[in-house]
Coordinates of C-alpha atoms in Angstrom, one line a residue:
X1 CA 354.2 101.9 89.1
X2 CA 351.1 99.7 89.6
X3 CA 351.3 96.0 88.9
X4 CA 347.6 96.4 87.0
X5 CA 347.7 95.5 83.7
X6 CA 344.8 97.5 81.4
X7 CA 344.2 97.1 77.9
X8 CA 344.1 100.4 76.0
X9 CA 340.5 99.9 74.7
X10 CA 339.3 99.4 78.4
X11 CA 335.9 101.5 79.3
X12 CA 334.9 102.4 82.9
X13 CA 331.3 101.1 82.5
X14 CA 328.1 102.4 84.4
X15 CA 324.1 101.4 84.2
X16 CA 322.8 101.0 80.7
X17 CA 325.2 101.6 77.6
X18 CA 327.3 104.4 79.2
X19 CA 331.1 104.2 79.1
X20 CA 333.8 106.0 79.9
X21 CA 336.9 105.8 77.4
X22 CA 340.5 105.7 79.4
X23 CA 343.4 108.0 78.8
X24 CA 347.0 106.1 78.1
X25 CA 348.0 105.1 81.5
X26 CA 351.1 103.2 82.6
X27 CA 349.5 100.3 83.6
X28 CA 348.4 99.8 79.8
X29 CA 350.7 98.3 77.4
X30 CA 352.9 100.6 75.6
X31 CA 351.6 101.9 72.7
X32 CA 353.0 104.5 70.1
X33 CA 350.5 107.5 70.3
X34 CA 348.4 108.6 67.0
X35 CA 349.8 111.5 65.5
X36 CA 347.4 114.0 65.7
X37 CA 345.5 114.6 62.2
X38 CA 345.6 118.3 60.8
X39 CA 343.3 120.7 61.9
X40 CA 341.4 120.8 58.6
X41 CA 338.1 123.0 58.4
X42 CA 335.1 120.1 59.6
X43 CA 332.6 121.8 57.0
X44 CA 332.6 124.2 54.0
X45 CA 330.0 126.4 53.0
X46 CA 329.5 129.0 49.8
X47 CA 327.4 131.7 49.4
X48 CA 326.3 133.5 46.1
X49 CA 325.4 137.0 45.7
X50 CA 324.4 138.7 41.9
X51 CA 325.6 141.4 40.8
X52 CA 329.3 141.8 41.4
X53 CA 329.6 145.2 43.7
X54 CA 330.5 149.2 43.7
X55 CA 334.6 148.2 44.1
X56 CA 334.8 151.6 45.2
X57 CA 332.0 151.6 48.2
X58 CA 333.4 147.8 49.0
X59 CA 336.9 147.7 49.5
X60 CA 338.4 148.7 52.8
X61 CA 341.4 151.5 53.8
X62 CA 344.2 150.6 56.1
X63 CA 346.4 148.2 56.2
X64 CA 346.2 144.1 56.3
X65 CA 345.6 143.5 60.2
X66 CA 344.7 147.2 61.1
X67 CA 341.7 148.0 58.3
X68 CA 338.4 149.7 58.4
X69 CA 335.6 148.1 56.4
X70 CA 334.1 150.5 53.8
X71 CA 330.0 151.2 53.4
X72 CA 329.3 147.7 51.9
X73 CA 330.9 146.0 54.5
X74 CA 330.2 148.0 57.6
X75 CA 327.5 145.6 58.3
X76 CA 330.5 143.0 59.5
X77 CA 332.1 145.1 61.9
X78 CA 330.3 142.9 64.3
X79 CA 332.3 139.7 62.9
X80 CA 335.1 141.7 61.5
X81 CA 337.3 139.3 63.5
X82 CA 335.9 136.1 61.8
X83 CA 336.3 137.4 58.4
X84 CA 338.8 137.6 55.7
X85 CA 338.5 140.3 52.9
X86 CA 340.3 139.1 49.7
X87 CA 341.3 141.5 47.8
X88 CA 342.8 141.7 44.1
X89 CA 341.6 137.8 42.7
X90 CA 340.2 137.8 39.4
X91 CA 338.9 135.3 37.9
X92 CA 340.7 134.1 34.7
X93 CA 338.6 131.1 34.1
X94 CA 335.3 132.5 33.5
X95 CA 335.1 132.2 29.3
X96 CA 331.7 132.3 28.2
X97 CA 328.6 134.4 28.0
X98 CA 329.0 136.9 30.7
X99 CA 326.9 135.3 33.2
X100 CA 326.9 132.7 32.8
X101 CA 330.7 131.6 32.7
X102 CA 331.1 133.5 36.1
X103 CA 328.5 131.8 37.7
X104 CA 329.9 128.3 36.2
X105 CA 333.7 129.4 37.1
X106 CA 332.8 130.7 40.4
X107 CA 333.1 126.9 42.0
X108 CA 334.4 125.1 39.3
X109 CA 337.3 127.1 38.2
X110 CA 336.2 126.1 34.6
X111 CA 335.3 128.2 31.5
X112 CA 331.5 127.6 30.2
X113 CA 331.8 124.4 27.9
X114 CA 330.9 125.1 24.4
X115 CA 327.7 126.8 23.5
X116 CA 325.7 129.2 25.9
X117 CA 322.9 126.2 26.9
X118 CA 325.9 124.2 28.0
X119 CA 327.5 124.2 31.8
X120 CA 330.6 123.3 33.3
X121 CA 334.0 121.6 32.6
X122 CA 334.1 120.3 36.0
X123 CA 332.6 119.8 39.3
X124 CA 332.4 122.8 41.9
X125 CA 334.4 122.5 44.8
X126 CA 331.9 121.7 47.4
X127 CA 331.0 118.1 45.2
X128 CA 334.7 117.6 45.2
X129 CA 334.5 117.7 49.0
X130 CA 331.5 115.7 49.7
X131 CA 333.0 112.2 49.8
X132 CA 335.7 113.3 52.8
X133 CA 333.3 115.5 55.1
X134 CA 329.9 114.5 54.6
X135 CA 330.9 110.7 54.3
X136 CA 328.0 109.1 56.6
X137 CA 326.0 111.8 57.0
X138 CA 322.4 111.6 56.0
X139 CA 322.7 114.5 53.1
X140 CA 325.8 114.9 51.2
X141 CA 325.2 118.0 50.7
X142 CA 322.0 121.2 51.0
X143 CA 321.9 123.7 48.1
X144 CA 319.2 126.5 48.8
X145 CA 318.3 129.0 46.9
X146 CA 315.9 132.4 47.3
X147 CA 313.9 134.0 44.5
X148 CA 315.7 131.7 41.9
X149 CA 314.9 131.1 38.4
X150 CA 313.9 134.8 37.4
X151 CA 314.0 136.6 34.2
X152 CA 315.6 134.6 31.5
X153 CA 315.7 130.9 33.0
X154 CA 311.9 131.1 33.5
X155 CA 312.5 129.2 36.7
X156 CA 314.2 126.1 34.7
X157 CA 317.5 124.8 35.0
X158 CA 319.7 127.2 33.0
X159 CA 323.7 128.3 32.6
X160 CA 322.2 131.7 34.5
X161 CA 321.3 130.2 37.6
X162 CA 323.2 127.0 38.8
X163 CA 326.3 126.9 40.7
X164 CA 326.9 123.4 42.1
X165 CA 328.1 120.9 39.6
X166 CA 328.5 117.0 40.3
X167 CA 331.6 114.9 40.1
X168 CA 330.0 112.7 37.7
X169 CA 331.3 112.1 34.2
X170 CA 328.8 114.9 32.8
X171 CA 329.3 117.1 35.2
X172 CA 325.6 117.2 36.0
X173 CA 324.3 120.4 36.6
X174 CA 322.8 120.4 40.3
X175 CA 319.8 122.7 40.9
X176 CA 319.0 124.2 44.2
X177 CA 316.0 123.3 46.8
X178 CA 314.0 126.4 46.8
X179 CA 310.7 125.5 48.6
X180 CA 311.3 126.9 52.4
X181 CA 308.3 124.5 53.5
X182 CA 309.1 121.6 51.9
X183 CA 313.3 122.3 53.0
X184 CA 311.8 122.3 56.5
X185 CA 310.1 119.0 55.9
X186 CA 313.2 117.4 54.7
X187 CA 315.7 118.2 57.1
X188 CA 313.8 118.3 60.1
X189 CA 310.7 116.4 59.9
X190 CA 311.8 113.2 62.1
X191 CA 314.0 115.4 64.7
X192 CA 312.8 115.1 68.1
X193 CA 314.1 118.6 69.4
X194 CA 316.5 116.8 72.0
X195 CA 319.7 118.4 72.7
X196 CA 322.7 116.2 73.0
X197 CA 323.3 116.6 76.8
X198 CA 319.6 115.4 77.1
X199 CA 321.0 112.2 75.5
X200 CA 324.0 112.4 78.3
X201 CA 320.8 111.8 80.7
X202 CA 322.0 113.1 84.2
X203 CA 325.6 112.6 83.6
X204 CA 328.1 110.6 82.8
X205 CA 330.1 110.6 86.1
X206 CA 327.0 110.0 88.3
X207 CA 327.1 106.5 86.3
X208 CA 330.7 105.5 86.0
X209 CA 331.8 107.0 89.5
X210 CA 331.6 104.2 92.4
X211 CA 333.7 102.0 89.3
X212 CA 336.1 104.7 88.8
X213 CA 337.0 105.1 92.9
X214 CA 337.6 101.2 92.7
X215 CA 340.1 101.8 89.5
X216 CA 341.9 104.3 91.1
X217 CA 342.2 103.3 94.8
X218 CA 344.0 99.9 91.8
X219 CA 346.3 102.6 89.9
X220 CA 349.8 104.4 91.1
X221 CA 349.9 108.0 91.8
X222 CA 351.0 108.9 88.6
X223 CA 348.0 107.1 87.2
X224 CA 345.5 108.7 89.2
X225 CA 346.5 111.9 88.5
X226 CA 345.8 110.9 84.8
X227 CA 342.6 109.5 85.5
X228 CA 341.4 112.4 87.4
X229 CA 342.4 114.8 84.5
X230 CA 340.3 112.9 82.1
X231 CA 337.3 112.8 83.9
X232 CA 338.0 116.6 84.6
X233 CA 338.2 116.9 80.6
X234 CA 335.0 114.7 80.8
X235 CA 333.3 117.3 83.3
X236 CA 334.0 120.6 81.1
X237 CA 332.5 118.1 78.2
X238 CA 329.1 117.9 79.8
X239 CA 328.9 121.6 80.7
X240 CA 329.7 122.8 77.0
X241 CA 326.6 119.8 76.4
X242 CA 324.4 121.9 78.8
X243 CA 325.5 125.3 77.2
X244 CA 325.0 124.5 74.0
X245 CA 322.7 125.3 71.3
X246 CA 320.4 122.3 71.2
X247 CA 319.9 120.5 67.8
X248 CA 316.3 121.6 67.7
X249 CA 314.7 122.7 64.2
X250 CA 314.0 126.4 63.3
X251 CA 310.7 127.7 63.7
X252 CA 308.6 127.1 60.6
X253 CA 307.3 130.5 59.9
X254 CA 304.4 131.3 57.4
X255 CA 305.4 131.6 54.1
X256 CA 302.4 131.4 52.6
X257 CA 302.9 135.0 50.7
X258 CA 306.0 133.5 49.2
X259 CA 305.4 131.6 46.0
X260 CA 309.1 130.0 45.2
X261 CA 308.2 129.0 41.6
X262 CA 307.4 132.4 40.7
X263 CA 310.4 132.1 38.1
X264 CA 308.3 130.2 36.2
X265 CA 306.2 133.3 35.1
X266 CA 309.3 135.1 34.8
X267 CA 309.4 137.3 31.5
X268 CA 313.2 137.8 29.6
X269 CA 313.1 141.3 31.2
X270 CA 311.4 141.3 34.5
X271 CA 308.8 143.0 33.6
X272 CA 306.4 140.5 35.4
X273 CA 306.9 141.5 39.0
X274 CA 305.3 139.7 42.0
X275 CA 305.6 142.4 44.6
X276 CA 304.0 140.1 47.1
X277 CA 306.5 137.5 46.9
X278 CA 309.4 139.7 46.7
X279 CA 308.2 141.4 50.1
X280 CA 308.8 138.0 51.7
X281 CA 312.2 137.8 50.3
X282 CA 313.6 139.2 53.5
X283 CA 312.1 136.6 55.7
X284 CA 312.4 133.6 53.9
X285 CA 316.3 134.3 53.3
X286 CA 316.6 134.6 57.6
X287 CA 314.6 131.0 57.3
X288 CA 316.4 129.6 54.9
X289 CA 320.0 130.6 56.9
X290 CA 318.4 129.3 60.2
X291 CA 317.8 126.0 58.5
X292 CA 321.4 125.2 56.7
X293 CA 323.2 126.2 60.5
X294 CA 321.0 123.4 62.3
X295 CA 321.5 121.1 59.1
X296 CA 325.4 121.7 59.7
X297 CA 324.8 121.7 64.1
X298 CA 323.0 118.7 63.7
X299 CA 324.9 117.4 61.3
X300 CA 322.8 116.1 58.8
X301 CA 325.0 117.3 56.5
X302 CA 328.4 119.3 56.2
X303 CA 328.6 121.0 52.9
X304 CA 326.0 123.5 52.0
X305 CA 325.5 126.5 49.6
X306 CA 322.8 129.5 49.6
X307 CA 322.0 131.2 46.8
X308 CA 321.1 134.7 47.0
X309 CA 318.7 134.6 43.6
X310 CA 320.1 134.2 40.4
X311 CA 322.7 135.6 38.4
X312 CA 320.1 138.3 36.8
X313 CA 318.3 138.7 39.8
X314 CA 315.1 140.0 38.1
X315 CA 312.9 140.8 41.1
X316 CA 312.3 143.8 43.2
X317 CA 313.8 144.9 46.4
X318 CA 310.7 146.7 48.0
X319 CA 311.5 146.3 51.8
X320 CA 315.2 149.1 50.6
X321 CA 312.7 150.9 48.5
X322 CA 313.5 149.8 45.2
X323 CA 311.2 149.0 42.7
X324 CA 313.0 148.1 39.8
X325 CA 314.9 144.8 39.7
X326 CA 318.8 144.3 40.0
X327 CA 319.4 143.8 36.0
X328 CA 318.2 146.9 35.7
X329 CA 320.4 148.8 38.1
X330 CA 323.5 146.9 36.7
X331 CA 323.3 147.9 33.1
X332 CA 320.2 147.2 31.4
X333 CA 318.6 151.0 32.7
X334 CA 321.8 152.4 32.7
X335 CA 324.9 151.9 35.5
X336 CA 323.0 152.9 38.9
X337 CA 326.1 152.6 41.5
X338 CA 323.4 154.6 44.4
X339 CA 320.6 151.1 44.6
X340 CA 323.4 148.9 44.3
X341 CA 325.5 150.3 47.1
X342 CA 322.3 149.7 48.8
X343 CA 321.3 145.9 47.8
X344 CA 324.5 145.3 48.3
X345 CA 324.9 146.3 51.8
X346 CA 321.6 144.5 52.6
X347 CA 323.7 141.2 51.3
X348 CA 326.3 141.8 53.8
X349 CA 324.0 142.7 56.7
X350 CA 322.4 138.5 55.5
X351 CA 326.3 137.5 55.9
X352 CA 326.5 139.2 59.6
X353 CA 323.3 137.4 60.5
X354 CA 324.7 133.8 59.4
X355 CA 328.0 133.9 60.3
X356 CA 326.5 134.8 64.1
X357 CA 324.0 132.4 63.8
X358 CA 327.0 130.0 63.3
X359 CA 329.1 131.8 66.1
X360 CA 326.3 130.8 68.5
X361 CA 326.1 127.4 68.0
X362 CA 328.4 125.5 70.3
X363 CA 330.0 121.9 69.8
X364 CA 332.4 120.2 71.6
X365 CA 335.4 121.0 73.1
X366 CA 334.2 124.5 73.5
X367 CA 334.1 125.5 70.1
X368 CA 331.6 126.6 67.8
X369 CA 330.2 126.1 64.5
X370 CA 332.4 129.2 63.1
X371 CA 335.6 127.8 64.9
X372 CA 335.3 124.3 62.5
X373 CA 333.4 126.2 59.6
X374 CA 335.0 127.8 56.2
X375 CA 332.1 130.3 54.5
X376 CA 333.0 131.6 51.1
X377 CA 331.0 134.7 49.8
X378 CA 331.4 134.9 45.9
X379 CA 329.5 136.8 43.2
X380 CA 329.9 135.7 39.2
X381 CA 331.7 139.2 38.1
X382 CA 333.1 142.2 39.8
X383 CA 331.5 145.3 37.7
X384 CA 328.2 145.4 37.8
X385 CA 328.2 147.5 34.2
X386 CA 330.8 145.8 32.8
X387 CA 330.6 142.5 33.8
X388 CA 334.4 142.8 34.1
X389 CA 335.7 140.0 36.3
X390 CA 338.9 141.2 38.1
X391 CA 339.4 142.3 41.7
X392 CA 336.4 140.0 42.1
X393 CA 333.8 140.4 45.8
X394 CA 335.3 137.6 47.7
X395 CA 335.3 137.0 51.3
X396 CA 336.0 134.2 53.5
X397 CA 334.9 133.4 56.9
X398 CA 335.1 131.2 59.7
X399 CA 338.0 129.7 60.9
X400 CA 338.5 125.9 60.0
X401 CA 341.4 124.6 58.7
X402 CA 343.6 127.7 60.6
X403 CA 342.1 130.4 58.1
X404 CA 343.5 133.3 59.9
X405 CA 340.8 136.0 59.6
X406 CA 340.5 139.9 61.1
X407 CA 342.4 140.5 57.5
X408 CA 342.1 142.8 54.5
X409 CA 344.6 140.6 51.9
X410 CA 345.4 141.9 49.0
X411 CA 346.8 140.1 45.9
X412 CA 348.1 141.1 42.7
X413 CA 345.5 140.0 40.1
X414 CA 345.8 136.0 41.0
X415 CA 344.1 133.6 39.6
X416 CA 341.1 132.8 41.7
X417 CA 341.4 128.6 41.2
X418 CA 344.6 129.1 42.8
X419 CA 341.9 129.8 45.9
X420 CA 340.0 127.2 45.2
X421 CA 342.9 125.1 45.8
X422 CA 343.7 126.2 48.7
X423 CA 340.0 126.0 49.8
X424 CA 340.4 122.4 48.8
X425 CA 343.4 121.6 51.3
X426 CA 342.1 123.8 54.5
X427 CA 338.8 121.9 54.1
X428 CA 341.3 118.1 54.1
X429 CA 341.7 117.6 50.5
X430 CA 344.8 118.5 49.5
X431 CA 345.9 119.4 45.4
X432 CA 348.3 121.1 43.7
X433 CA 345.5 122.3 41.5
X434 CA 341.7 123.0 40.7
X435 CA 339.6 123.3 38.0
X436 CA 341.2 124.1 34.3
X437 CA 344.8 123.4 34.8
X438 CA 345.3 126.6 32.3
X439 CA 344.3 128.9 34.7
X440 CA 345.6 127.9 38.1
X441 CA 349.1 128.4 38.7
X442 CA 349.4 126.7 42.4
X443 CA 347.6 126.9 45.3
X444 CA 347.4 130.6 46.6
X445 CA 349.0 131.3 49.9
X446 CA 348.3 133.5 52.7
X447 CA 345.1 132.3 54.0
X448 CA 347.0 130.7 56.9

């Protein structure tokens, strides 16, 4: 061993600010190594879709590992790998008119609180996990939303059509941005467009090498061989730099045909349809995805929720050929399971194209936005005539925190804040519980 003595915070130092961080070697003093922290998930995201689903047309046939998706869900089969089809949740929690309490319970895992103008008993579980992974970042956290505030909100805060609830003592009600242009402008408006290996300039090594050869011809052989596997490490680092998705903004598209305060001239029924607007729907929901992955890849913030309209959903679909609104196909022009096979499938075709937006984006250590990422799709009820709430839409995607997806799981009518629990500790907050304590009997296994 080499008489050189090194402190473990030594840097190999080149021109300018960069530095090279040493492995352990021998010839620093002994030092017990950090354990390593758990692999929890590095950033959570929800989506919302109205309307519940056709259970029939949604879930899948086979068997947990070896499963084939069903109509709905075909449009995964793409990212069947990266996704977890839960199966069999219900969601006990949801007391209240029947909208709105499944909107409220969805993230809260709490019943509607009182009267139907009042919200949630609780916060929802992305505010709860603000403080641990956004800490530092410039947004705590992005809620979006598209064609929001239609029919019986009248485009105003309401029970219908809010999901994210604070952590504050009133649980304050926390509406979504829903302005595509003005999103743009807020998140992106001072980015430069440079990529981080860019800010590498040449690389690394081209600064630190001629002090590296006169550290190692210093260091045993043992030592060396250290040194040389770091800066190998250090080599692979720059290349997934150069191969990765740059932190560059989305393109701002023209949205100009999309008026995102059309909810307030909403009528209680929909009758007041704005077929221009809802034509754009398509668009601005790709724009709206492309800008919450580069506000997670450039990590201006790491919790984030999308809201596919409201929970009435009183606008029309005419880019599938529908022209009447999704209330309407639900229940209130009698139980039409043919439209919202299709809407539904055009939902899941919006999931395929952000969860591969996400796969695309690489980050360090080879991984990718997916790798670190939980995504959980949710609606507010399960039958879209009923309203009933058991065997509720859910999937989960993304594979932060170890989920372990490719799976069709199947529970036996559990409590869905047991999920939220567990959602809780794969994301680095562990509890033995979330939301109303009445309705969550421990945190719900299997996701691992």
């Amino acid at each position: 061993m080499s008489s050189l003595r090194l402190s473990r915070r030594t840097l190999i130092r080149g021109a300018g600010s960069i530095a090279i961080a040493l492995p352990w070697l021998e010839a620093m003093t002994p030092e017990r190594p950090a354990e390593a922290a758990a692999g929890a998930a590095k950033r959570f995201v929800a989506v919302y879709t109205p309307g519940g689903t056709v259970l029939e047309s949604w879930r899948p046939t086979g068997t947990e590992t070896s499963f084939t998706l069903s109509t709905i869900l075909q449009p995964l089969e793409p990212v069947k790998d990266r996704v977890l089809v839960l199966d069999g949740v219900d969601m006990t929690c949801a007391l209240g008119e029947q909208n709105q309490a499944g909107l409220i319970a969805w993230l809260t895992g709490t019943p509607q609180q009182g009267s139907l103008t009042n919200f949630a008993q609780g916060p929802s579980l992305d505010q709860t996990l603000v403080s641990s992974l956004s800490a530092g970042k410039r947004l705590p956290s992005l809620e979006q939303a598209v064609r929001w505030g239609t029919g019986k909100s009248h485009g105003l805060v309401s029970p219908i059509d809010i999901a994210n609830f604070a952590t504050d003592a009133a649980f304050t009600p926390i509406a979504p941005r829903i302005d595509p242009v003005q999103i743009w402008k807020d998140l992106f408006g001072g980015v430069t467009g440079e990529s981080d290996a860019q800010r590498w300039e040449k690389s690394i090594l081209d600064h630190v090498g001629r002090r590296y050869e006169n550290l190692a011809a210093r260091l045993g052989k043992d030592d060396r061989l250290r040194l040389e596997q770091h800066l190998d490490g250090i080599r692979q680092l720059e290349k997934d730099l150069e191969n990765a998705a740059a932190c560059t903004p989305p393109a701002l598209i023209d949205t100009s045909d999309y008026d995102p305060f059309e909810g307030l001239n909403s009528s209680d029924t929909g009758s007041v349809v704005d077929a221009v607007t809802d034509a754009a729907i398509p668009k601005v929901g790709k724009l709206m995805m492309d800008m919450l992955v580069m506000a997670l890849a450039c990590d201006i913030t790491a919790v984030g929720t999308l809201m596919w309209s409201d929970t009435e959903a009183k606008h029309t679909f005419p880019w599938l050929g529908l022209k009447q609104h999704l209330s309407c196909y639900m229940n209130d022009c009698g139980y039409q399971p043919g439209p919202l096979t299709t809407i539904f499938t055009w939902y899941a075709q919006q999931h395929r194209y952000l969860l591969e937006r996400m796969k695309e984006v690489r980050v360090a250590g080879g991984r990718t936005l997916l790798d670190e990422t939980i995504v959980f799709f949710g609606s507010h009820l399960q039958n879209p005539a009923t309203h009933e709430k058991t065997d509720m839409p859910f999937l989960l995607a993304g594979n932060g925190g170890g989920l372990r997806t490719g799976r069709w799981l199947r529970k036996q009518h559990e409590s869905h804040n047991n999920l939220l629990a567990a959602l809780s500790g794969l994301c680095g907050k562990p509890v033995k519980s979330f939301g109303d304590p009445k309705y969550c009997t421990g945190v719900m296994e299997g996701l691992t």
